[in-house]
GROMACS .gro file of C-alpha atoms in nm:
model
  121
    1GLN     CA    1  -1.315   0.249   1.498
    2VAL     CA    2  -1.012   0.110   1.374
    3GLN     CA    3  -0.773   0.419   1.209
    4LEU     CA    4  -0.482   0.313   1.015
    5VAL     CA    5  -0.178   0.536   1.010
    6GLU     CA    6   0.100   0.527   0.699
    7SER     CA    7   0.453   0.671   0.719
    8GLY     CA    8   0.817   0.589   0.583
    9GLY     CA    9   0.739   0.831   0.280
   10GLY     CA   10   1.034   1.096   0.178
   11LEU     CA   11   1.328   1.130  -0.078
   12VAL     CA   12   1.461   0.855  -0.262
   13GLN     CA   13   1.704   0.938  -0.555
   14PRO     CA   14   1.610   0.740  -0.809
   15GLY     CA   15   1.742   0.341  -0.757
   16GLY     CA   16   1.724   0.360  -0.400
   17SER     CA   17   1.521   0.168  -0.161
   18LEU     CA   18   1.196   0.310   0.140
   19ARG     CA   19   0.958   0.059   0.312
   20LEU     CA   20   0.624   0.188   0.395
   21SER     CA   21   0.490   0.044   0.729
   22CYS     CA   22   0.109   0.112   0.802
   23ALA     CA   23  -0.020   0.066   1.198
   24ALA     CA   24  -0.391  -0.012   1.294
   25SER     CA   25  -0.500   0.119   1.558
   26GLY     CA   26  -0.720  -0.252   1.640
   27ASN     CA   27  -0.748  -0.607   1.493
   28ILE     CA   28  -0.850  -0.509   1.150
   29PHE     CA   29  -0.636  -0.811   0.982
   30LYS     CA   30  -1.033  -1.021   0.981
   31ALA     CA   31  -0.990  -0.817   0.655
   32ASP     CA   32  -1.003  -1.030   0.335
   33VAL     CA   33  -0.685  -0.840   0.218
   34MET     CA   34  -0.463  -0.559   0.277
   35VAL     CA   35  -0.368  -0.327   0.019
   36TRP     CA   36  -0.130  -0.029  -0.109
   37TYR     CA   37  -0.285   0.187  -0.305
   38ARG     CA   38  -0.159   0.511  -0.470
   39ARG     CA   39  -0.200   0.810  -0.580
   40ALA     CA   40   0.056   0.950  -0.837
   41PRO     CA   41  -0.017   1.353  -0.919
   42GLY     CA   42  -0.365   1.398  -1.193
   43LYS     CA   43  -0.393   1.094  -1.139
   44GLN     CA   44  -0.639   0.863  -0.987
   45ARG     CA   45  -0.545   0.596  -0.714
   46GLU     CA   46  -0.429   0.255  -0.813
   47LEU     CA   47  -0.386  -0.047  -0.647
   48VAL     CA   48  -0.008  -0.139  -0.590
   49ALA     CA   49  -0.018  -0.434  -0.362
   50GLY     CA   50  -0.230  -0.736  -0.200
   51ILE     CA   51  -0.240  -0.913   0.062
   52THR     CA   52  -0.475  -1.112   0.195
   53THR     CA   53  -0.510  -1.311   0.528
   54GLY     CA   54  -0.351  -1.622   0.387
   55GLY     CA   55  -0.110  -1.438   0.294
   56SER     CA   56  -0.099  -1.476  -0.075
   57THR     CA   57   0.004  -1.132  -0.327
   58ASN     CA   58  -0.097  -0.942  -0.630
   59TYR     CA   59   0.129  -0.688  -0.726
   60ALA     CA   60   0.042  -0.420  -1.024
   61TYR     CA   61   0.287  -0.518  -1.358
   62SER     CA   62   0.484  -0.140  -1.300
   63VAL     CA   63   0.641  -0.256  -0.947
   64LYS     CA   64   0.595  -0.619  -1.001
   65GLY     CA   65   0.968  -0.796  -0.880
   66ARG     CA   66   1.029  -0.421  -0.687
   67PHE     CA   67   0.800  -0.393  -0.483
   68THR     CA   68   0.738  -0.659  -0.111
   69ILE     CA   69   0.412  -0.660   0.079
   70SER     CA   70   0.411  -0.821   0.456
   71ARG     CA   71   0.203  -0.802   0.740
   72ASP     CA   72   0.269  -0.879   1.139
   73ASN     CA   73  -0.058  -0.979   1.289
   74ALA     CA   74   0.085  -0.959   1.545
   75LYS     CA   75   0.142  -0.574   1.569
   76ASN     CA   76  -0.171  -0.500   1.338
   77THR     CA   77   0.150  -0.389   1.154
   78MET     CA   78   0.137  -0.451   0.669
   79TYR     CA   79   0.443  -0.305   0.511
   80LEU     CA   80   0.554  -0.194   0.124
   81GLN     CA   81   0.977  -0.247   0.084
   82MET     CA   82   0.986  -0.007  -0.252
   83ASN     CA   83   1.371  -0.102  -0.422
   84SER     CA   84   1.499  -0.014  -0.764
   85LEU     CA   85   1.223   0.330  -0.728
   86LYS     CA   86   1.199   0.551  -1.010
   87PRO     CA   87   1.065   0.943  -1.080
   88GLU     CA   88   0.695   0.724  -1.165
   89ASP     CA   89   0.638   0.558  -0.833
   90THR     CA   90   0.624   0.937  -0.684
   91ALA     CA   91   0.296   0.944  -0.568
   92VAL     CA   92   0.150   0.926  -0.197
   93TYR     CA   93   0.038   0.583  -0.056
   94TYR     CA   94  -0.221   0.461   0.109
   95CYS     CA   95  -0.287   0.169   0.270
   96ASN     CA   96  -0.607  -0.010   0.367
   97ALA     CA   97  -0.824  -0.294   0.469
   98GLY     CA   98  -1.143  -0.450   0.310
   99THR     CA   99  -1.244  -0.700   0.029
  100TYR     CA  100  -1.294  -0.738  -0.362
  101MET     CA  101  -1.640  -0.797  -0.496
  102ARG     CA  102  -1.661  -0.870  -0.887
  103GLY     CA  103  -1.324  -0.666  -0.955
  104THR     CA  104  -1.397  -0.320  -0.713
  105TYR     CA  105  -1.250  -0.305  -0.386
  106TYR     CA  106  -1.454  -0.197  -0.114
  107PRO     CA  107  -1.277  -0.008   0.202
  108SER     CA  108  -1.404  -0.167   0.578
  109VAL     CA  109  -1.172   0.150   0.732
  110PRO     CA  110  -1.148   0.497   0.606
  111TRP     CA  111  -0.873   0.659   0.384
  112GLY     CA  112  -0.569   0.793   0.572
  113GLN     CA  113  -0.387   1.036   0.500
  114GLY     CA  114  -0.146   0.850   0.324
  115THR     CA  115   0.241   0.909   0.282
  116GLN     CA  116   0.362   1.107   0.043
  117VAL     CA  117   0.709   0.899  -0.174
  118THR     CA  118   0.933   1.075  -0.408
  119VAL     CA  119   1.136   0.941  -0.591
  120SER     CA  120   1.355   1.233  -0.803
  121SER     CA  121   1.779   1.303  -0.818
   0.00000   0.00000   0.00000
């Protein structure tokens, strides 16, 4: 079964940048969409960004203009460039591949362990 491994998290000061990577053990780019979700302490998992097979992207309002999602099909890898980070971006970030139906996300692969991002001075 295809597995996803997130990396690139860490501790960064407010205003700093990080780039997260999502490496797939197999070809998952046939999925309708690849996504980054995050879960902050005490909160539900929320969508951060998504990218379709055609390259269309969407972002949560809270990260629009600061985060950029991209993918490298040849490397089976997806990225999330995060700039101008804020303390409220602190969360565990997860990547996945799947599809949306009637506004609900259905994963095609198991959720990974995620990577911790902490924004603090």
